Short mmCIF file of C-alpha atoms in Angstrom, two decimals:
data_model
loop_
_atom_site.label_atom_id
_atom_site.label_comp_id
_atom_site.label_asym_id
_atom_site.label_seq_id
_atom_site.Cartn_x
_atom_site.Cartn_y
_atom_site.Cartn_z
CA UNK L 158 -4.60 -145.79 -91.27
CA UNK L 159 -6.92 -145.91 -88.62
CA UNK L 160 -8.56 -142.84 -88.28
CA UNK L 161 -8.37 -142.13 -84.06
CA UNK L 162 -10.79 -139.27 -83.12
CA UNK L 163 -9.95 -137.53 -79.66
CA UNK L 164 -12.26 -135.24 -78.40
CA UNK L 165 -10.67 -132.86 -75.39
CA UNK L 166 -12.59 -131.67 -72.56
CA UNK L 167 -12.47 -128.53 -71.50
CA UNK L 168 -10.78 -129.03 -68.17
CA UNK L 169 -11.02 -125.22 -66.44
CA UNK L 170 -13.29 -125.18 -63.54
CA UNK L 171 -15.70 -122.59 -64.24
CA UNK L 172 -16.15 -120.70 -60.36
CA UNK L 173 -20.00 -120.01 -59.01
CA UNK L 174 -20.10 -116.36 -56.62
CA UNK L 175 -22.31 -117.75 -54.74
CA UNK L 176 -21.12 -120.04 -53.45
CA UNK L 177 -18.02 -118.48 -53.31
CA UNK L 178 -20.14 -116.07 -51.23
CA UNK L 179 -21.42 -118.23 -48.80
CA UNK L 180 -18.00 -120.19 -48.29
CA UNK L 181 -16.64 -117.08 -47.20
CA UNK L 182 -19.55 -115.49 -45.24
CA UNK L 183 -19.49 -119.50 -43.11
CA UNK L 184 -16.08 -119.41 -42.84
CA UNK L 185 -16.38 -115.75 -41.07
CA UNK L 186 -18.82 -116.70 -39.10
CA UNK L 187 -17.23 -119.98 -38.05
CA UNK L 188 -14.46 -118.07 -37.32
CA UNK L 189 -16.10 -115.23 -34.97
CA UNK L 190 -18.06 -117.77 -32.83
CA UNK L 191 -14.86 -119.43 -32.03
CA UNK L 192 -13.17 -116.10 -31.32
CA UNK L 193 -16.33 -114.66 -29.31
CA UNK L 194 -16.13 -118.67 -27.30
CA UNK L 195 -12.73 -117.89 -26.61
CA UNK L 196 -13.00 -114.15 -25.25
CA UNK L 197 -13.49 -113.16 -22.06
CA UNK L 198 -17.01 -111.24 -21.93
CA UNK L 199 -17.15 -107.92 -21.37
CA UNK L 200 -19.49 -106.69 -18.19
CA UNK L 201 -21.21 -104.02 -18.50
CA UNK L 202 -22.30 -101.53 -15.20
CA UNK L 203 -24.81 -99.18 -14.88
CA UNK L 204 -24.50 -95.63 -13.44
CA UNK L 205 -26.19 -94.95 -9.89
CA UNK L 206 -26.52 -92.13 -7.85
CA UNK L 207 -24.86 -92.95 -4.47
CA UNK L 208 -23.32 -90.78 -2.05
CA UNK L 209 -20.41 -90.61 0.89
CA UNK L 210 -20.78 -90.34 4.15
CA UNK L 211 -17.85 -87.49 5.19
CA UNK L 212 -18.17 -87.69 9.35
CA UNK L 213 -15.43 -88.23 10.56
CA UNK L 214 -14.37 -90.42 14.13
CA UNK L 215 -12.01 -90.22 16.99
CA UNK L 216 -11.25 -92.11 19.70
CA UNK L 217 -11.14 -89.43 22.43
CA UNK L 218 -9.82 -89.27 25.60
CA UNK L 219 -12.03 -87.57 28.36
CA UNK L 220 -9.65 -84.76 30.70
CA UNK L 221 -11.79 -82.87 33.58
CA UNK L 222 -10.98 -81.24 36.98
CA UNK L 223 -11.08 -83.97 39.13
CA UNK L 224 -10.91 -83.30 43.24
CA UNK L 225 -10.60 -86.51 45.14
CA UNK L 226 -11.64 -86.19 49.34
CA UNK L 227 -9.80 -88.65 51.58
CA UNK L 228 -10.57 -90.21 54.84
CA UNK L 229 -10.00 -88.28 58.25
CA UNK L 230 -10.11 -92.09 60.66
CA UNK L 231 -9.80 -95.62 59.92
CA UNK L 232 -13.74 -97.16 59.88
CA UNK L 233 -16.46 -98.07 57.86
CA UNK L 234 -17.59 -95.60 54.82
CA UNK L 235 -21.22 -95.14 54.80
CA UNK L 236 -22.14 -93.22 51.92
CA UNK L 237 -25.23 -90.51 51.61
CA UNK L 238 -24.73 -89.68 47.70
CA UNK L 239 -25.42 -91.77 44.52
CA UNK L 240 -22.53 -91.32 42.05
CA UNK L 241 -23.55 -89.01 39.27
CA UNK L 242 -25.91 -86.44 42.12
CA UNK L 243 -25.02 -83.12 41.99
CA UNK L 244 -24.22 -82.01 45.61
CA UNK L 245 -23.37 -78.05 46.95
CA UNK L 246 -20.35 -76.84 48.92
CA UNK L 247 -20.40 -77.93 52.31
CA UNK L 248 -22.82 -81.01 51.59
CA UNK L 249 -22.30 -83.78 53.32
CA UNK L 250 -20.86 -86.63 51.63
CA UNK L 251 -20.75 -89.27 54.23
CA UNK L 252 -19.89 -90.64 57.66
CA UNK L 253 -16.72 -92.78 59.34
CA UNK L 254 -17.99 -95.38 61.79
CA UNK L 255 -14.94 -96.20 63.91
CA UNK L 256 -16.77 -98.58 66.12
CA UNK L 257 -18.00 -100.57 63.68
CA UNK L 258 -21.44 -100.57 65.18
CA UNK L 259 -22.76 -99.21 61.60
CA UNK L 260 -20.97 -102.26 59.93
CA UNK L 261 -22.76 -104.60 61.73
CA UNK L 262 -25.95 -103.62 61.67
CA UNK L 263 -26.24 -103.08 58.10
CA UNK L 264 -25.18 -106.54 57.08
CA UNK L 265 -27.65 -107.60 59.82
CA UNK L 266 -30.38 -105.63 58.42
CA UNK L 267 -29.36 -106.91 54.69
CA UNK L 268 -29.45 -110.61 55.61
CA UNK L 269 -32.56 -109.96 57.88
CA UNK L 270 -35.23 -108.33 55.32
CA UNK L 271 -35.64 -107.61 51.83
CA UNK L 272 -34.34 -103.86 51.12
CA UNK L 273 -34.83 -102.98 47.92
CA UNK L 274 -37.55 -101.46 46.02
CA UNK L 275 -39.42 -102.57 42.62
CA UNK L 276 -37.89 -99.62 41.18
CA UNK L 277 -34.77 -99.91 42.77
CA UNK L 278 -34.63 -103.84 40.65
CA UNK L 279 -35.35 -101.89 37.75
CA UNK L 280 -33.22 -99.18 37.19
CA UNK L 281 -30.49 -102.07 38.06
CA UNK L 282 -31.88 -103.69 35.11
CA UNK L 283 -31.82 -100.79 32.85
CA UNK L 284 -27.67 -100.59 33.28
CA UNK L 285 -27.34 -103.95 32.71
CA UNK L 286 -29.18 -103.85 29.65
CA UNK L 287 -27.69 -100.48 27.74
CA UNK L 288 -24.33 -102.79 28.73
CA UNK L 289 -25.41 -105.48 26.45
CA UNK L 290 -26.88 -103.30 23.76
CA UNK L 291 -23.11 -101.23 23.64
CA UNK L 292 -20.97 -104.11 24.26
CA UNK L 293 -18.21 -104.73 21.92
CA UNK L 294 -15.90 -107.11 21.92
CA UNK L 295 -12.88 -104.52 21.46
CA UNK L 296 -14.47 -102.75 24.48
CA UNK L 297 -14.05 -105.64 26.86
CA UNK L 298 -11.81 -104.19 29.16
CA UNK L 299 -14.99 -102.38 30.08
CA UNK L 300 -16.30 -105.53 31.09
CA UNK L 301 -14.86 -105.14 34.92
CA UNK L 302 -15.44 -101.50 35.63
CA UNK L 303 -19.65 -102.67 34.72
CA UNK L 304 -19.61 -105.44 37.41
CA UNK L 305 -17.92 -102.52 39.74
CA UNK L 306 -20.80 -100.21 38.79
CA UNK L 307 -23.56 -102.56 39.46
CA UNK L 308 -21.87 -103.62 42.92
CA UNK L 309 -21.85 -100.14 43.54
CA UNK L 310 -25.21 -99.72 42.58
CA UNK L 311 -26.24 -102.41 44.98
CA UNK L 312 -24.93 -101.57 47.96
CA UNK L 313 -25.33 -97.65 46.85
CA UNK L 314 -29.00 -98.33 47.31
CA UNK L 315 -28.99 -100.58 50.62
CA UNK L 316 -26.98 -98.13 52.16
CA UNK L 317 -28.95 -95.26 51.82
CA UNK L 318 -31.98 -96.87 52.81
CA UNK L 319 -30.06 -98.35 56.12
CA UNK L 320 -28.26 -95.19 56.79
CA UNK L 321 -31.82 -93.40 56.65
CA UNK L 322 -33.11 -96.36 59.39
CA UNK L 323 -30.13 -96.02 62.18
CA UNK L 324 -29.55 -92.10 61.82
CA UNK L 325 -28.96 -90.74 65.18
CA UNK L 326 -28.91 -93.87 67.23
CA UNK L 327 -25.33 -94.50 66.71
CA UNK L 328 -22.50 -91.95 68.26
CA UNK L 329 -18.94 -91.19 67.36
CA UNK L 330 -19.44 -90.86 63.71
CA UNK L 331 -17.74 -88.73 61.58
CA UNK L 332 -18.34 -86.58 59.04
CA UNK L 333 -16.93 -85.61 55.26
CA UNK L 334 -18.10 -82.57 53.92
CA UNK L 335 -17.81 -81.52 50.66
CA UNK L 336 -15.06 -78.74 49.87
CA UNK L 337 -16.69 -77.75 46.28
CA UNK L 338 -20.04 -77.47 44.60
CA UNK L 339 -20.06 -80.38 42.02
CA UNK L 340 -20.70 -83.94 40.82
CA UNK L 341 -20.03 -86.99 43.16
CA UNK L 342 -18.48 -90.21 41.41
CA UNK L 343 -17.01 -93.02 42.93
CA UNK L 344 -13.76 -94.27 41.27
CA UNK L 345 -9.82 -93.44 40.19
CA UNK L 346 -7.99 -94.29 37.30
CA UNK L 347 -4.81 -92.04 37.18
CA UNK L 348 -6.03 -89.57 34.90
CA UNK L 349 -7.10 -87.21 37.82
CA UNK L 350 -4.47 -85.13 36.98
CA UNK L 351 -3.43 -84.93 33.34
CA UNK L 352 -1.97 -82.11 31.50
CA UNK L 353 -3.13 -82.03 28.25
CA UNK L 354 -0.61 -80.28 26.73
CA UNK L 355 1.84 -83.50 27.60
CA UNK L 356 -0.66 -85.72 25.68
CA UNK L 357 0.81 -88.44 24.03
CA UNK L 358 -0.34 -91.58 22.00
CA UNK L 359 0.10 -93.70 25.52
CA UNK L 360 -2.88 -92.77 27.00
CA UNK L 361 -4.86 -93.89 24.28
CA UNK L 362 -3.91 -97.10 25.10
CA UNK L 363 -6.48 -99.04 26.41
CA UNK L 364 -5.23 -101.89 26.89
CA UNK L 365 -3.53 -101.22 30.52
CA UNK L 366 -6.37 -98.94 31.70
CA UNK L 367 -7.44 -99.66 34.77
CA UNK L 368 -10.51 -98.39 36.83
CA UNK L 369 -10.50 -98.81 40.86
CA UNK L 370 -14.00 -97.77 42.30
CA UNK L 371 -13.59 -95.91 45.96
CA UNK L 372 -16.61 -98.40 47.12
CA UNK L 373 -15.66 -101.45 48.23
CA UNK L 374 -17.70 -102.33 51.13
CA UNK L 375 -14.62 -102.29 53.27
CA UNK L 376 -13.34 -100.54 56.20
CA UNK L 377 -10.83 -98.01 55.09
CA UNK L 378 -7.29 -95.98 56.66
CA UNK L 379 -7.34 -92.76 57.27
CA UNK L 380 -6.11 -90.44 54.14
CA UNK L 381 -7.41 -92.91 52.11
CA UNK L 382 -9.25 -91.91 48.61
CA UNK L 383 -13.13 -92.75 49.25
CA UNK L 384 -14.59 -89.64 47.09
CA UNK L 385 -14.33 -88.20 43.34
CA UNK L 386 -15.64 -84.32 42.76
CA UNK L 387 -15.97 -83.03 39.42
CA UNK L 388 -16.12 -79.10 40.50
CA UNK L 389 -16.93 -77.93 37.17
CA UNK L 390 -19.21 -78.88 34.33
CA UNK L 391 -16.34 -77.43 31.70
CA UNK L 392 -14.28 -80.59 30.14
CA UNK L 393 -12.29 -81.84 27.26
CA UNK L 394 -12.40 -84.39 24.53
CA UNK L 395 -8.45 -84.97 23.33
CA UNK L 396 -8.14 -87.15 20.38
CA UNK L 397 -5.46 -88.38 17.30
CA UNK L 398 -6.19 -86.63 14.56
CA UNK L 399 -4.39 -86.58 11.15
CA UNK L 400 -3.13 -84.08 8.50
CA UNK L 401 -5.98 -84.84 6.11
CA UNK L 402 -8.78 -84.90 8.96
CA UNK L 403 -7.54 -81.51 9.50
CA UNK L 404 -7.67 -79.82 6.40
CA UNK L 405 -10.85 -81.14 6.06
CA UNK L 406 -11.87 -79.50 9.24
CA UNK L 407 -10.07 -76.01 8.80
CA UNK L 408 -12.18 -73.55 7.42
CA UNK L 409 -13.88 -73.20 10.79
CA UNK L 410 -13.04 -72.62 14.21
CA UNK L 411 -15.62 -75.38 15.35
CA UNK L 412 -16.92 -78.35 15.08
CA UNK L 413 -20.48 -80.35 15.08
CA UNK L 414 -20.18 -83.74 16.26
CA UNK L 415 -21.54 -86.49 18.15
CA UNK L 416 -20.21 -88.31 21.68
CA UNK L 417 -20.58 -92.62 21.74
CA UNK L 418 -23.34 -92.52 18.61
CA UNK L 419 -25.98 -90.13 21.25
CA UNK L 420 -29.27 -88.89 19.67
CA UNK L 421 -28.12 -85.08 20.15
CA UNK L 422 -25.56 -83.19 18.49
CA UNK L 423 -22.74 -80.75 20.11
CA UNK L 424 -21.40 -77.68 18.46
CA UNK L 425 -18.00 -76.31 20.51
CA UNK L 426 -14.17 -74.62 19.38
CA UNK L 427 -11.38 -77.21 18.97
CA UNK L 428 -7.56 -76.33 18.52
CA UNK L 429 -4.83 -78.35 17.49
CA UNK L 430 -1.94 -79.76 19.94
CA UNK L 431 1.18 -80.43 17.76
CA UNK L 432 3.52 -83.35 19.38
CA UNK L 433 6.30 -85.19 18.58
CA UNK L 434 4.01 -88.33 18.12
CA UNK L 435 1.28 -86.78 16.26
CA UNK L 436 -1.48 -84.22 15.83
CA UNK L 437 -3.87 -84.03 18.80
CA UNK L 438 -7.48 -82.35 18.44
CA UNK L 439 -8.82 -81.02 21.59
CA UNK L 440 -11.98 -80.05 22.17
CA UNK L 441 -13.45 -77.35 24.89
CA UNK L 442 -16.97 -78.06 26.10
CA UNK L 443 -19.11 -76.58 29.16
CA UNK L 444 -22.13 -78.59 28.93
CA UNK L 445 -22.59 -82.44 29.00
CA UNK L 446 -19.74 -83.17 31.32
CA UNK L 447 -22.44 -85.23 33.64
CA UNK L 448 -23.64 -87.46 31.38
CA UNK L 449 -20.44 -88.88 30.21
CA UNK L 450 -19.31 -88.97 33.96
CA UNK L 451 -18.06 -92.77 34.30
CA UNK L 452 -16.51 -92.74 30.82
CA UNK L 453 -12.62 -91.81 30.51
CA UNK L 454 -12.61 -93.21 26.84
CA UNK L 455 -14.98 -91.76 23.85
CA UNK L 456 -15.79 -91.77 20.52
CA UNK L 457 -16.86 -88.72 18.91
CA UNK L 458 -18.15 -88.21 15.53
CA UNK L 459 -17.03 -85.24 13.49
CA UNK L 460 -20.11 -84.44 11.32
CA UNK L 461 -19.67 -83.22 7.98
CA UNK L 462 -21.94 -83.25 5.00
CA UNK L 463 -22.42 -85.55 2.51
CA UNK L 464 -20.82 -85.73 -0.77
CA UNK L 465 -23.30 -87.02 -3.37
CA UNK L 466 -22.14 -87.37 -6.89
CA UNK L 467 -22.68 -90.92 -9.39
CA UNK L 468 -21.53 -94.48 -7.87
CA UNK L 469 -18.77 -96.37 -10.43
CA UNK L 470 -15.97 -98.94 -9.69
CA UNK L 471 -12.71 -98.46 -9.42
CA UNK L 472 -12.09 -100.99 -12.16
CA UNK L 473 -13.28 -98.92 -14.16
CA UNK L 474 -11.58 -95.54 -14.37
CA UNK L 475 -8.72 -95.31 -16.84
CA UNK L 476 -6.12 -92.29 -17.55
CA UNK L 477 -5.99 -91.07 -20.87
CA UNK L 478 -3.31 -88.15 -22.60
CA UNK L 479 -4.31 -85.34 -23.85
CA UNK L 480 -2.62 -82.39 -25.57
CA UNK L 481 -2.37 -79.50 -23.30
CA UNK L 482 -3.37 -75.97 -25.32
CA UNK L 483 -3.46 -73.15 -24.43
CA UNK L 484 -7.31 -71.66 -25.50
CA UNK L 485 -6.24 -68.83 -27.66
CA UNK L 486 -5.19 -71.31 -30.45
CA UNK L 487 -8.66 -72.44 -30.30
CA UNK L 488 -10.79 -71.26 -33.71
CA UNK L 489 -14.20 -71.04 -35.70
CA UNK L 490 -15.36 -73.38 -38.48
CA UNK L 491 -16.95 -71.23 -41.74
CA UNK L 492 -19.70 -69.57 -39.71
CA UNK L 493 -17.00 -68.59 -37.22
CA UNK L 494 -19.75 -69.46 -34.89
CA UNK L 495 -17.91 -72.24 -32.61
CA UNK L 496 -14.09 -71.96 -31.52
CA UNK L 497 -13.68 -75.20 -31.05
CA UNK L 498 -11.12 -76.24 -34.17
CA UNK L 499 -7.42 -75.92 -34.33
CA UNK L 500 -5.25 -74.54 -37.74
CA UNK L 501 -2.49 -76.13 -38.95
CA UNK L 502 0.21 -74.63 -41.13
CA UNK L 503 0.37 -76.84 -43.90
CA UNK L 504 4.23 -76.16 -46.09
CA UNK L 505 4.37 -78.05 -49.51
CA UNK L 506 7.78 -79.82 -49.61
CA UNK L 507 8.47 -78.35 -53.52
CA UNK L 508 7.20 -75.08 -53.97
CA UNK L 509 7.82 -73.52 -50.03
CA UNK L 510 4.12 -72.61 -49.77
CA UNK L 511 2.34 -72.73 -46.20
CA UNK L 512 -1.27 -72.98 -45.98
CA UNK L 513 -3.64 -73.49 -43.61
CA UNK L 514 -5.60 -76.65 -42.62
CA UNK L 515 -8.09 -76.68 -39.82
CA UNK L 516 -8.97 -79.95 -37.82
CA UNK L 517 -11.56 -80.87 -35.34
CA UNK L 518 -10.49 -82.66 -32.38
CA UNK L 519 -12.43 -84.28 -29.66
CA UNK L 520 -11.81 -81.54 -26.36
CA UNK L 521 -12.46 -83.85 -23.43
CA UNK L 522 -12.08 -80.47 -20.70
CA UNK L 523 -11.27 -76.43 -21.32
CA UNK L 524 -10.67 -73.70 -17.97
CA UNK L 525 -9.73 -70.33 -18.64
CA UNK L 526 -6.14 -71.12 -19.71
CA UNK L 527 -5.77 -74.22 -21.52
CA UNK L 528 -7.99 -77.17 -23.26
CA UNK L 529 -8.07 -80.95 -22.87
CA UNK L 530 -7.17 -82.34 -26.57
CA UNK L 531 -7.62 -85.82 -27.92
CA UNK L 532 -4.00 -86.27 -29.67
CA UNK L 533 -4.75 -88.83 -32.06
CA UNK L 534 -5.54 -86.03 -35.05
CA UNK L 535 -2.46 -84.68 -34.71
CA UNK L 536 1.29 -85.94 -36.13
CA UNK L 537 4.08 -84.41 -34.06
CA UNK L 538 5.31 -82.68 -37.35
CA UNK L 539 2.16 -80.65 -37.33
CA UNK L 540 2.54 -76.56 -35.97
CA UNK L 541 -0.49 -75.04 -34.65
CA UNK L 542 -0.91 -71.32 -35.31
CA UNK L 543 -2.66 -68.43 -33.54
CA UNK L 544 -3.96 -66.50 -36.67
CA UNK L 545 -4.38 -63.38 -34.21
CA UNK L 546 -1.19 -63.03 -33.09
CA UNK L 547 0.89 -65.80 -35.58
CA UNK L 548 2.04 -67.40 -32.97
CA UNK L 549 2.93 -70.91 -33.72
CA UNK L 550 3.58 -73.94 -31.22
CA UNK L 551 4.74 -77.21 -32.66
CA UNK L 552 2.70 -80.33 -31.48
CA UNK L 553 5.71 -81.97 -29.99
CA UNK L 554 6.16 -79.56 -27.91
CA UNK L 555 2.92 -79.59 -26.14
CA UNK L 556 2.26 -81.15 -22.72
CA UNK L 557 1.51 -83.90 -22.31
CA UNK L 558 -1.67 -84.37 -19.11
CA UNK L 559 -3.42 -87.60 -17.88
CA UNK L 560 -7.05 -87.31 -17.51
CA UNK L 561 -9.16 -89.45 -15.74
CA UNK L 562 -12.71 -91.21 -17.19
CA UNK L 563 -14.24 -94.33 -18.26
CA UNK L 564 -15.21 -96.13 -21.41
CA UNK L 565 -19.32 -95.70 -22.09
CA UNK L 566 -20.40 -98.26 -23.84
CA UNK L 567 -24.49 -96.73 -24.15
CA UNK L 568 -24.06 -97.19 -28.26
CA UNK L 569 -21.99 -100.47 -28.35
CA UNK L 570 -18.43 -99.00 -28.57
CA UNK L 571 -16.11 -98.29 -25.95
CA UNK L 572 -16.16 -94.15 -26.02
CA UNK L 573 -13.69 -92.84 -23.49
CA UNK L 574 -15.90 -90.17 -20.82
CA UNK L 575 -13.79 -87.91 -19.11
CA UNK L 576 -15.33 -88.23 -15.10
CA UNK L 577 -14.43 -86.19 -12.16
CA UNK L 578 -13.54 -88.57 -8.97
CA UNK L 579 -14.42 -86.65 -5.65
CA UNK L 580 -13.93 -89.57 -3.09
CA UNK L 581 -12.73 -92.93 -3.38
CA UNK L 582 -13.86 -95.65 -0.31
CA UNK L 583 -12.82 -99.11 -0.86
CA UNK L 584 -13.75 -100.17 -4.23
CA UNK L 585 -15.98 -98.04 -5.41
CA UNK L 586 -15.39 -94.08 -6.57
CA UNK L 587 -17.58 -90.96 -6.47
CA UNK L 588 -17.81 -89.22 -9.52
CA UNK L 589 -20.30 -85.73 -10.12
CA UNK L 590 -22.77 -86.11 -11.98
CA UNK L 591 -23.08 -83.20 -13.74
CA UNK L 592 -20.88 -84.20 -16.20
CA UNK L 593 -20.02 -86.72 -19.49
CA UNK L 594 -21.37 -89.68 -17.46
CA UNK L 595 -25.11 -89.52 -16.29
CA UNK L 596 -27.38 -91.92 -14.08
CA UNK L 597 -28.42 -94.89 -16.04
CA UNK L 598 -25.66 -94.56 -18.16
CA UNK L 599 -23.78 -98.04 -19.10
CA UNK L 600 -20.06 -98.15 -18.36
CA UNK L 601 -17.24 -100.54 -18.88
CA UNK L 602 -16.65 -102.83 -15.47
CA UNK L 603 -13.43 -103.57 -16.29
CA UNK L 604 -11.42 -100.56 -18.45
CA UNK L 605 -8.26 -102.91 -18.95
CA UNK L 606 -10.72 -105.25 -20.58
CA UNK L 607 -11.01 -102.84 -23.70
CA UNK L 608 -9.74 -100.54 -25.88
CA UNK L 609 -11.11 -97.17 -26.55
CA UNK L 610 -13.68 -97.28 -29.70
CA UNK L 611 -13.46 -101.45 -29.47
CA UNK L 612 -16.82 -102.85 -30.58
CA UNK L 613 -18.59 -104.31 -28.06
CA UNK L 614 -21.70 -105.61 -28.88
#
């Protein structure tokens, strides 16, 4: 019988540990790389110092005492007083020539020689330059008023020069004198007898505003409106105002403000007028009236101190639930120096024995009555103990309070830090700079892109 020698080989596979470890690390690296490639990037924002302008901007209506003077006959009006000039009671304002000779002489004189001086032209250029520098599309309605003002200035200067030359050569002139002392102007707009007590939003509709010049250069009829005199330096600015804006000035009975972005500031008393269609601020002034004699609508800026703090994006702000726990439940540690712990009653279900354990949670904020605590170290079945009075309170009965904060990313993880928002404007908020977040800290730009304690890098 043939002797068959059969050799059997061990089929067990010997595993090389080093190979497995290298393979595991390689696979983990591939998975991590794949997840990193497909993961939305986390953007970091560096906190900076900033301030927010708290000034209150309002659109106001000018209300003042205005007296209109009428002509006493038909004829051509020759004015003696320039727009904005102050006059005394009884001063001659103009003369009215019913014969037409004065008008003919002025027209012939204006055509036959150069009337205006270099100084007069310079004044007109200054007026035009000032209008151009302050022009805004939303104030287009003022364009026609500006055109009338320039024409009036030319007629005014020309008439004044020619009137001096013909004085005493024409008889039968009727003289108009002022029954008041004050400031002269030459326009009407229907607001001359405006009653502040009847203020409404309709009065601020600039699209319906019409300003009519009194100096037209044409003949007038008897009893026509020809001059306006403002006998007092007392005047008012009224403007619509919101409840929030009223609250910001309610600590004073006077306000500091600028008019039409002027270089000077005015401090004057105010009152609030309540009407069915809203509330209005009424600022009383006793000076600077002549500076704005040609204005019916003005912009005012009530000056308030700026808020200073740290600037952060609104998107970085997140809300966190915290337990609102009375401060009397705080307890010290073993050395009884830092009262930053809480005592929890623990009951053994088998023996019924009650013991006390201490927990050290994160306390985000504390006031005189409560501390606001991270709830993650508690369970709903926990019972807090005040060891001084032996009073207890179940954690399940604690009030939840939301705190605003951001995720700090200085140490590579998303750590919640409480913030106090002072003011929000558009996409940014101003927060207090003396709390947990400091200037140059790195925070998560979009708080919704991470979770608390998530590893960032």
